[in-house]
Coordinates of C-alpha atoms in Angstrom, one line a residue:
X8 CA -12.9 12.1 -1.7
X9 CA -9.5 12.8 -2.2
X10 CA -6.8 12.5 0.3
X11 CA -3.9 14.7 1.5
X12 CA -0.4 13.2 0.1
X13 CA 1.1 13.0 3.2
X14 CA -1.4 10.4 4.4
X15 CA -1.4 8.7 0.9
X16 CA 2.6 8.3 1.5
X17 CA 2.3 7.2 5.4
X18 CA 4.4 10.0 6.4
X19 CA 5.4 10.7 10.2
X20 CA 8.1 12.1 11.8
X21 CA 10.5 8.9 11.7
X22 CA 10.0 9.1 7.9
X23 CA 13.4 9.4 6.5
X24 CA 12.2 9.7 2.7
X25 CA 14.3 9.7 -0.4
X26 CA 12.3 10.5 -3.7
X27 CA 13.3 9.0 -7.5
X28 CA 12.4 8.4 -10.9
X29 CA 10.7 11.2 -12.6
X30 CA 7.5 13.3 -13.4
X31 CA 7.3 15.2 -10.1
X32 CA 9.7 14.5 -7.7
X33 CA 10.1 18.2 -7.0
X34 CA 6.7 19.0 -6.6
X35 CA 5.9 15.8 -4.8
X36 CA 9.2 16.6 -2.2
X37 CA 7.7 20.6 -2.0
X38 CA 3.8 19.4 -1.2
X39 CA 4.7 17.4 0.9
X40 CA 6.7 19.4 2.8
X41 CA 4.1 21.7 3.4
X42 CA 1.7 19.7 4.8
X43 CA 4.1 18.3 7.7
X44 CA 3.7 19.6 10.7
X45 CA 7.6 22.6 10.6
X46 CA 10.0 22.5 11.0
X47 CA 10.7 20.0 7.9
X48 CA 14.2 18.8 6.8
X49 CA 14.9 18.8 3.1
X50 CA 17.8 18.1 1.0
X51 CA 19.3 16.5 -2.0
X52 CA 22.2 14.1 -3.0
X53 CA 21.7 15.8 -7.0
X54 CA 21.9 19.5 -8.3
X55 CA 18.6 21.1 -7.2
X56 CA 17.7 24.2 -9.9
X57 CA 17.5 27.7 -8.5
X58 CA 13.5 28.0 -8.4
X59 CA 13.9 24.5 -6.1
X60 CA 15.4 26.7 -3.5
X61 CA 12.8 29.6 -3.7
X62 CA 10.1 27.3 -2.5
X63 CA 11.7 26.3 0.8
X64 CA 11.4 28.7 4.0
X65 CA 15.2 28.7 4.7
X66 CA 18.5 27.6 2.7
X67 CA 21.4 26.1 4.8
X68 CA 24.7 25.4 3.0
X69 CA 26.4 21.8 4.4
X70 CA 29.4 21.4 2.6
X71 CA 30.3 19.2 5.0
X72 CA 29.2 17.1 8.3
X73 CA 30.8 19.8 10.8
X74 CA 28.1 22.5 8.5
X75 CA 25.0 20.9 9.8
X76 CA 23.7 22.8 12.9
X77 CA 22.5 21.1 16.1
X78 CA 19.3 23.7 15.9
X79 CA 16.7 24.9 12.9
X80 CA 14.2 27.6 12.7
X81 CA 10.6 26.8 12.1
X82 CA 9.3 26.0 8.6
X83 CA 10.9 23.8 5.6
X84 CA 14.8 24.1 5.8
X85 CA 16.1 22.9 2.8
X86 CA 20.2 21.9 2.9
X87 CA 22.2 22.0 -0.3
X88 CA 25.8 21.4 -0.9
X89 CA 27.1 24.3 -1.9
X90 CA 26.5 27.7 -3.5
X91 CA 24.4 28.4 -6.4
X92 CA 26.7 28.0 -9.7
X93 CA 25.0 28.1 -13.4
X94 CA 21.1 28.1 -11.7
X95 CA 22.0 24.8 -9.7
X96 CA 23.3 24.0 -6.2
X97 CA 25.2 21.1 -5.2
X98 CA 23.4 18.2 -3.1
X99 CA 24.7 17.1 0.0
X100 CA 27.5 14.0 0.0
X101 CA 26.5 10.7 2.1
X102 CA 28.9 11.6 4.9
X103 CA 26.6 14.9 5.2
X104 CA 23.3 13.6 4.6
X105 CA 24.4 10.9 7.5
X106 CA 24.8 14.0 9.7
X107 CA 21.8 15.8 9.0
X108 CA 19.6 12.1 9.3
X109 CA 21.1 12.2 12.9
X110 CA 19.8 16.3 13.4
X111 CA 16.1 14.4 12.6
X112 CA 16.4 11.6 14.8
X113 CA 17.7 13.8 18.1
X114 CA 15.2 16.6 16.9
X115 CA 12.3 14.3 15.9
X116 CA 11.8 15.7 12.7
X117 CA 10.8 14.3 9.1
X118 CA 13.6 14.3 6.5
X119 CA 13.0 14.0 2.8
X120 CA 15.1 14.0 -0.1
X121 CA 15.4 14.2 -3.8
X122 CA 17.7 11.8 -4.8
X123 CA 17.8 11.4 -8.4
X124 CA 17.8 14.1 -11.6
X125 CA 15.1 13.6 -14.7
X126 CA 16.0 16.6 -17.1
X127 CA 12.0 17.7 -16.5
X128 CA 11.1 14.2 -18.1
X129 CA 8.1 12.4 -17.3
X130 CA 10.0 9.4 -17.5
X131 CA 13.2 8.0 -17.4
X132 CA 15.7 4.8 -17.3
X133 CA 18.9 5.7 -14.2
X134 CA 22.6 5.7 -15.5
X135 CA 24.9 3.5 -13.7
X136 CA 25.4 6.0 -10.6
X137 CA 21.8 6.2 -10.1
X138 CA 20.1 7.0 -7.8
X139 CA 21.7 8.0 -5.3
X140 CA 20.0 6.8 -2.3
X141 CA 20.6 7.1 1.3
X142 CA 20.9 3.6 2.6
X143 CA 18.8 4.7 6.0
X144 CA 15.9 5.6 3.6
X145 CA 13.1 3.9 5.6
X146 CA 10.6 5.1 2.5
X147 CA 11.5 5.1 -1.3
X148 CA 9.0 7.0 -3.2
X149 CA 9.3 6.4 -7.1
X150 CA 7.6 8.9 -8.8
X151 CA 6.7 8.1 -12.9
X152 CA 4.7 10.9 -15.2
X153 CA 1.9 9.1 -16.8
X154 CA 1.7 12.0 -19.5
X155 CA 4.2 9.8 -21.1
X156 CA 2.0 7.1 -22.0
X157 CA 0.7 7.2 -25.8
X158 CA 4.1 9.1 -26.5
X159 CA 6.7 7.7 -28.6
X160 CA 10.1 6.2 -27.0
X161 CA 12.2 9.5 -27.4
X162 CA 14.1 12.1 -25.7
X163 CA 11.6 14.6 -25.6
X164 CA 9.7 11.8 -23.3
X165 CA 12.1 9.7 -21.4
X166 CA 15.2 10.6 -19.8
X167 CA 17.9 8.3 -21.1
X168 CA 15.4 6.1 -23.5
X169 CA 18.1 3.8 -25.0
X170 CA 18.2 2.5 -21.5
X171 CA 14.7 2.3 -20.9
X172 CA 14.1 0.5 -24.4
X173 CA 16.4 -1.8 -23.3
X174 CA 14.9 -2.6 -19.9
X175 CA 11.7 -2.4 -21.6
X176 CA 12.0 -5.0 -23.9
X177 CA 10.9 -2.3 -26.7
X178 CA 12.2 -0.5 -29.5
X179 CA 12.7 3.3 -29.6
X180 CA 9.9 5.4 -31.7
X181 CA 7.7 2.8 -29.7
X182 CA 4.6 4.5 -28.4
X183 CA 4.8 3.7 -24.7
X184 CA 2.1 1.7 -23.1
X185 CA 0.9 0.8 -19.4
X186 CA 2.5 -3.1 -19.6
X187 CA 6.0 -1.7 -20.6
X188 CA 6.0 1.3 -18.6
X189 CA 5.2 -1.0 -15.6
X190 CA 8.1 -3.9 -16.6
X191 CA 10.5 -1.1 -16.0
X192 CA 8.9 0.4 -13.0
X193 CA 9.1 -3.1 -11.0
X194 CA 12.6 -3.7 -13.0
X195 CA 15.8 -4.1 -10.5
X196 CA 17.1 -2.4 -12.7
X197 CA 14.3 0.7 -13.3
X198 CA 12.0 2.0 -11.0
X199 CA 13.1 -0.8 -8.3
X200 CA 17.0 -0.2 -8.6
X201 CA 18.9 0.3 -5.2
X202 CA 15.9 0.6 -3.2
X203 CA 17.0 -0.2 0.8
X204 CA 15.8 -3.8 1.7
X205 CA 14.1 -2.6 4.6
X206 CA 12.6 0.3 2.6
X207 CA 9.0 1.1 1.9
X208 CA 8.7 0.7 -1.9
X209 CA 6.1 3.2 -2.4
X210 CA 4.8 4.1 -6.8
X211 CA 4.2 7.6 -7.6
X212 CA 1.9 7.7 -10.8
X213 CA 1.7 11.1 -11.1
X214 CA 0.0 13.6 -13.5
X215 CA -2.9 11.4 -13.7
X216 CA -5.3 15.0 -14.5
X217 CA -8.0 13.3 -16.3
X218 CA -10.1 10.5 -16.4
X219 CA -8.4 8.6 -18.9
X220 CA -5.4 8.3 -17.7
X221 CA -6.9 7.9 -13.8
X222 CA -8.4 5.0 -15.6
X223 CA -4.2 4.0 -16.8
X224 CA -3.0 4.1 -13.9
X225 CA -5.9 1.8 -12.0
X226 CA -5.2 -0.8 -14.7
X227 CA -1.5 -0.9 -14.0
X228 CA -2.1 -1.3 -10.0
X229 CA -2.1 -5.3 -9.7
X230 CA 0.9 -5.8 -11.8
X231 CA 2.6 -2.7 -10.0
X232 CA 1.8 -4.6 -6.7
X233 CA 4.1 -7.6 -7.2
X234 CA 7.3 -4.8 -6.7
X235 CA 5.6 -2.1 -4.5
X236 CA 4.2 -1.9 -1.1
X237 CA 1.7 1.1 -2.1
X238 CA 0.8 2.6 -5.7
X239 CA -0.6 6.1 -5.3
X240 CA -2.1 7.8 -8.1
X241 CA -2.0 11.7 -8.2
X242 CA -2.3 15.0 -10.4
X243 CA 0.2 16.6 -7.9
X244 CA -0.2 20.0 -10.3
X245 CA -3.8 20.2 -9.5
X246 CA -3.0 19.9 -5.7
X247 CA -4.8 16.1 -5.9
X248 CA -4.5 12.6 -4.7
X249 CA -6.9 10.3 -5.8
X250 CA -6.4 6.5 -4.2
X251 CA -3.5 5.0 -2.5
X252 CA -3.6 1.3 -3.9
X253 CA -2.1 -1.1 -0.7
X254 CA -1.5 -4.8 -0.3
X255 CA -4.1 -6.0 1.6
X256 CA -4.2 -9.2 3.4
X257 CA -6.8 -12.2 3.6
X258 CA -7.5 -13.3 6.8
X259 CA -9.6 -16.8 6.9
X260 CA -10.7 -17.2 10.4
X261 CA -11.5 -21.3 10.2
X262 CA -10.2 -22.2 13.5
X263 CA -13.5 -22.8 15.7
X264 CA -14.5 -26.2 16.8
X265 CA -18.3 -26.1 15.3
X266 CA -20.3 -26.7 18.8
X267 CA -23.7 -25.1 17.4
X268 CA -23.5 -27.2 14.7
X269 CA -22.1 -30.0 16.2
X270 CA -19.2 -30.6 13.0
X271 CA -17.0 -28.9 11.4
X272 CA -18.5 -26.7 9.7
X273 CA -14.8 -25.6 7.6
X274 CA -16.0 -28.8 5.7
X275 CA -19.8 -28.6 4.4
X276 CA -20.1 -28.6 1.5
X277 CA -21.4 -26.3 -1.1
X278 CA -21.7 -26.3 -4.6
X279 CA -19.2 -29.4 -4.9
X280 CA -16.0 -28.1 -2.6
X281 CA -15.5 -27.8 1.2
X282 CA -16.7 -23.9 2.8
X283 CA -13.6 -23.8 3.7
X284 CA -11.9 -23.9 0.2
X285 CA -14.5 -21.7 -1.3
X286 CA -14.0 -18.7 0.8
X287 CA -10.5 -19.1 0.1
X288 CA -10.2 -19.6 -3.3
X289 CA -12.5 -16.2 -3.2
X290 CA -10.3 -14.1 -1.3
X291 CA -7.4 -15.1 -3.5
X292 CA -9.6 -14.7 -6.6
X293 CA -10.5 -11.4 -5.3
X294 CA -6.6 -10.6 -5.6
X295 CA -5.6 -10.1 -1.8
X296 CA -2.4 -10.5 -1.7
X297 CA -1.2 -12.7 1.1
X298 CA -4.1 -15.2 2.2
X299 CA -3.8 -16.5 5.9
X300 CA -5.8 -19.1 7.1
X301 CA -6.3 -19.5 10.8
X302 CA -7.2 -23.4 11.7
X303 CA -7.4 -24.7 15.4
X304 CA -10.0 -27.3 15.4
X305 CA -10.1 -30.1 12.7
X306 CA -6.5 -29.0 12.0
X307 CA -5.4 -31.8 9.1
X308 CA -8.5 -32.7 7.2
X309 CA -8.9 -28.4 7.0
X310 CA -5.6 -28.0 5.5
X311 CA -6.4 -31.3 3.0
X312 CA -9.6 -29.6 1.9
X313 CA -6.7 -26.7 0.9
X314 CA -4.5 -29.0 -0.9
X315 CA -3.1 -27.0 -4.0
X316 CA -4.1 -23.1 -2.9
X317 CA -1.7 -20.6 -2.7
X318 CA -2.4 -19.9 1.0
X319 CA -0.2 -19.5 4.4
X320 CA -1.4 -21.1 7.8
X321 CA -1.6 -19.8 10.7
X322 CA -2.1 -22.7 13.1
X323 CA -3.7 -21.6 16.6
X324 CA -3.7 -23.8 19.3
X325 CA -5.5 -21.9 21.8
X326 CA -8.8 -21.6 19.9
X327 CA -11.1 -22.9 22.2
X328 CA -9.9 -20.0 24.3
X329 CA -12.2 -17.7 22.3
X330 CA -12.2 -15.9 18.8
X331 CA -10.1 -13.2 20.0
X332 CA -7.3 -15.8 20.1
X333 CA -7.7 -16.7 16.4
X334 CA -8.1 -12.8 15.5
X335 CA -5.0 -11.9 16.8
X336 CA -3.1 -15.2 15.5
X337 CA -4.2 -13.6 12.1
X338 CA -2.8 -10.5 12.5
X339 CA 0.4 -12.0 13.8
X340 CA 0.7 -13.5 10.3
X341 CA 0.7 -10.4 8.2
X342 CA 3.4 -9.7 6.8
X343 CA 4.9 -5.9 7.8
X344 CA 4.5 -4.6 4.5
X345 CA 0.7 -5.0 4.5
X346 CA -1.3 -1.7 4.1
X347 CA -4.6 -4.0 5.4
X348 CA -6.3 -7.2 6.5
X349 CA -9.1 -7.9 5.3
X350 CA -11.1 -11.2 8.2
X351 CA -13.5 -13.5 5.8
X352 CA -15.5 -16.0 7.8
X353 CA -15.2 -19.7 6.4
X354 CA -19.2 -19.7 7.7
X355 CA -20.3 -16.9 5.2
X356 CA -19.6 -18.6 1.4
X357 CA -22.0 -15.7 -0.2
X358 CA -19.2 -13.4 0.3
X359 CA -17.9 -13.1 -3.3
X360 CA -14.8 -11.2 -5.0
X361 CA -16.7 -8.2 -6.6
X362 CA -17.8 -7.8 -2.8
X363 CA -13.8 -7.9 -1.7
X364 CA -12.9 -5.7 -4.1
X365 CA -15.3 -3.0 -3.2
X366 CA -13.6 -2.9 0.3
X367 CA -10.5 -2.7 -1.3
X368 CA -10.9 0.3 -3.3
X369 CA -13.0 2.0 -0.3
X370 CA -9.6 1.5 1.7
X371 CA -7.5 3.0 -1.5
X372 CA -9.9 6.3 -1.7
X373 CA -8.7 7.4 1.4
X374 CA -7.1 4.7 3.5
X375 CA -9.8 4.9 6.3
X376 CA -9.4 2.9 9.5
X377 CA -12.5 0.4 9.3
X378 CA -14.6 -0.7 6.3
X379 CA -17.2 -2.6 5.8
X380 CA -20.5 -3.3 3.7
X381 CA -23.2 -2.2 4.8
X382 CA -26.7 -5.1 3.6
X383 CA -30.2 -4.0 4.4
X384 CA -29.5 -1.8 6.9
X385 CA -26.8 -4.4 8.5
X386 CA -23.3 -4.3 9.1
X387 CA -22.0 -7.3 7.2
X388 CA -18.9 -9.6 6.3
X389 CA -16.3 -9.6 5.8
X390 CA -14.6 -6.4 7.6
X391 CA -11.6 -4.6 6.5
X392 CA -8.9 -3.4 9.0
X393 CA -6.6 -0.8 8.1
X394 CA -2.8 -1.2 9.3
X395 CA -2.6 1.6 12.0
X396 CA -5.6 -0.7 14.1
X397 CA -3.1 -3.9 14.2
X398 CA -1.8 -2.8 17.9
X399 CA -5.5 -2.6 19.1
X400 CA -6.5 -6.4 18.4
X401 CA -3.9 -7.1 21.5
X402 CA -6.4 -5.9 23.7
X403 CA -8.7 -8.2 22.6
X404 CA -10.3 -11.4 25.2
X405 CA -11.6 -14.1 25.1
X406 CA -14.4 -14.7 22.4
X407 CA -14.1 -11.1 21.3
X408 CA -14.4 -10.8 17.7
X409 CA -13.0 -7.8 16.2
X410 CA -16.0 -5.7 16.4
X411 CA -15.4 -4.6 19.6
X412 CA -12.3 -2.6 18.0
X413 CA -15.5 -0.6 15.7
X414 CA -16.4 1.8 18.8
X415 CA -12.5 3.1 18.3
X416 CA -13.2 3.8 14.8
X417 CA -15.4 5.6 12.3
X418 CA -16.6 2.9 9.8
X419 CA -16.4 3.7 6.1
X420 CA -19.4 1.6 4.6
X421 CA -19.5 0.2 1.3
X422 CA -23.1 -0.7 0.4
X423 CA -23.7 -4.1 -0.9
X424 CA -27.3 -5.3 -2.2
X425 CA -26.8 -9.0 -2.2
X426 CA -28.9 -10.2 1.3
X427 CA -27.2 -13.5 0.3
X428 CA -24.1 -12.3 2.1
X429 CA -25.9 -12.1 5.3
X430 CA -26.1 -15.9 5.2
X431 CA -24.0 -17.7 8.2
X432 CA -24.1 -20.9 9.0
X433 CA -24.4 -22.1 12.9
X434 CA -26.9 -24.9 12.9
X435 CA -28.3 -27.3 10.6
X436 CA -31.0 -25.4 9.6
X437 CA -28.7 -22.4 8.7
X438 CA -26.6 -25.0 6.6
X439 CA -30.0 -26.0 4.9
X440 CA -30.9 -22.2 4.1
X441 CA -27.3 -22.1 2.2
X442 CA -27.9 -25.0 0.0
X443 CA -31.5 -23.7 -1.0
X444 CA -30.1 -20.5 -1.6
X445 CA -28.1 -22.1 -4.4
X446 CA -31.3 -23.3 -6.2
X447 CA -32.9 -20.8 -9.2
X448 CA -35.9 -19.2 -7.4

């Protein structure tokens, strides 16, 4: 099911947006604005063509700070920088667009802008002066035109393609292809080039209108990843969004002291390697992005059976106060930029990366709030939070897990037809079901 674009981008009404690159941005700026609740501010710090200005509600000339109006009337107000000359009008300067970023803060009011020119190509490479962003841009959108793709390195495709050959690593006449095009999107000098620190990096892959190129563009995502907080793929001309690809999180809850079983239980081992290590080295196989483990209990010889893994700890040291303690220590770890977490229990090994990934792309269809799989008729493990839950798990006590969040939320269920990953181990004869479980028949 395909989801708006405004909830694809994040967008509220602190969003102070600046849009660049190429393939869209117009549309992407207009589509958006429409779907925000008015009245909207728009502008530009580039020339904006005359049909730009016929889709906004109202046009307000700002030539300078003192032109920006302590009021606006209802709809999408665009502000331009000047008067029409030769089909184009003037963006605003930075000392102007300063002045109308402080008109959205005191009114509360979303403010997007265009902030770079393409020529109407579906790529391009930016001059030296480009873009022009905003430095209070909280949310950079870069938008890319994946008709592009298959099409030789030329004008007629790219907008300055000497520069993007050159970034690129390629030679022009080239027939561009999804590894180059995403070198120069993740490029400091590309797609990533003056982007805010504190910016949400956000990938447009737009014009994605078939299945082909749908297919592109979902190749490209875990290369795109390394540079970008989000990559959402759209055929903004058919009115669509199809997924918004976010960096997930791993959260390996191994922090409990094993009284059931009466030891550690992080160490059993299965198949020749600790539990502990092989529900790690699946979450990162799986291609989470940040993998937190949470340890308490049998602190050292935990993080020894971790030796060599690309993992972070988060070290509890009130777990015997309860799950909800080791939940929340989790969640304290993710970085800001995460779109999800995703809470694996080091007692469930049947949980496998196919499994992880079909949580992930649940969550990238339409960015729901809780998903899980769903295994003979069971809610199963592991459980993936979207971001906008994180403030909830405060409230959580004691040895609250975070299933008591679930009665907040509608769960999106991913069904899953391995019973295996039912499988937890609490006592020994749980421990002996696992290692029979291994054995063919």
């Amino acid at each position: 099911m395909d989801m708006r674009l405004d909830e694809a981008l994040r967008v509220d009404r602190d969003t102070r947006l600046a849009l660049v690159g190429s393939g869209g941005k117009s549309t992407a700026l207009f589509q958006l604005a429409g779907l925000l609740t008015a009245p909207v501010l728009l502008s530009s710090t580039t020339h904006l063509a005359a049909g730009q200005l016929e889709l906004a509600d109202h046009v307000w000339i700002a030539r300078n700070p003192d032109d920006i109006p302590a009021e606006v009337q209802p709809g999408r107000v665009l502000f331009i920088g000047g008067a029409l000359r030769e089909g184009r009008a003037p963006g605003l300067t930075m000392p102007t667009l300063a002045r109308l970023r402080e008109l959205a803060d005191a009114l509360h009011l979303p403010l997007l802008i265009e902030a770079d020119g393409s020529r109407m190509r579906p790529l391009k490479a930016p001059a030296d002066h480009e873009p022009a962003l905003p430095a209070f841009a909280n949310t950079v959108v870069v938008v890319a035109g994946l008709s592009a793709l298959g099409q030789p390195l030329n004008a007629d495709w790219v907008h300055r393609p000497r520069r993007f050959a050159r970034l690129a690593g390629i030679e022009m006449g080239t027939r561009i292809q999804p590894a180059e095009l995403s070198r120069i999107l993740v490029h400091p000098h590309g797609g990533a080039k003056n982007i805010p620190d504190a910016a949400r990096r956000i990938l447009l892959l737009n014009q994605a209108d078939d299945v082909s190129s749908q297919a592109r563009a979902v190749g490209m995502v875990g290369s795109l990843l390394s540079g970008f907080d989000s990559v959402v793929i759209a055929a903004l001309q058919q009115g669509r969004v199809h997924a918004a690809h976010e960096r997930v999180a791993g959260i390996i809850l191994a922090a409990g002291g094993s009284q059931r079983l009466g030891r550690p239980k992080q160490l059993l081992e299965w198949q020749g390697k600790p539990l502990v290590r092989h529900v790690t080295e699946t979450a990162l196989a799986a291609g989470l992005h940040q993998v937190i483990v949470v340890t308490g209990a049998f602190r050292e010889p935990v993080l020894e059976a971790l030796a060599g893994l690309a993992v972070e700890e988060a070290f509890n040291p009130e777990w015997e106060a309860g799950q909800s303690t080791s939940v929340k220590c989790g969640v304290r770890a993710v970085t800001g930029r995460a779109g999800a977490a995703l809470f694996a229990l080091v007692d469930q090994p049947w949980t496998s990366p196919p499994l992880i990934r079909a949580l992930c792309q649940a969550h990238a269809s339409a960015l729901p709030s809780v998903v899980a799989p769903l295994i003979d008729g069971q809610r199963g493990n592991p459980v993936l939070f979207d971001r906008r839950t994180f403030p909830d798990f405060a409230s959580l006590q004691g040895d609250q897990g975070a299933r008591r969040l679930f009665s907040g939320y509608r769960l999106t269920w991913v069904p899953w037809h391995d019973e295996r990953a039912l499988l937890d181990i609490d006592t020994e004869k749980d421990y002996l079901a696992l290692l029979q479980s291994e054995r063919p028949g």
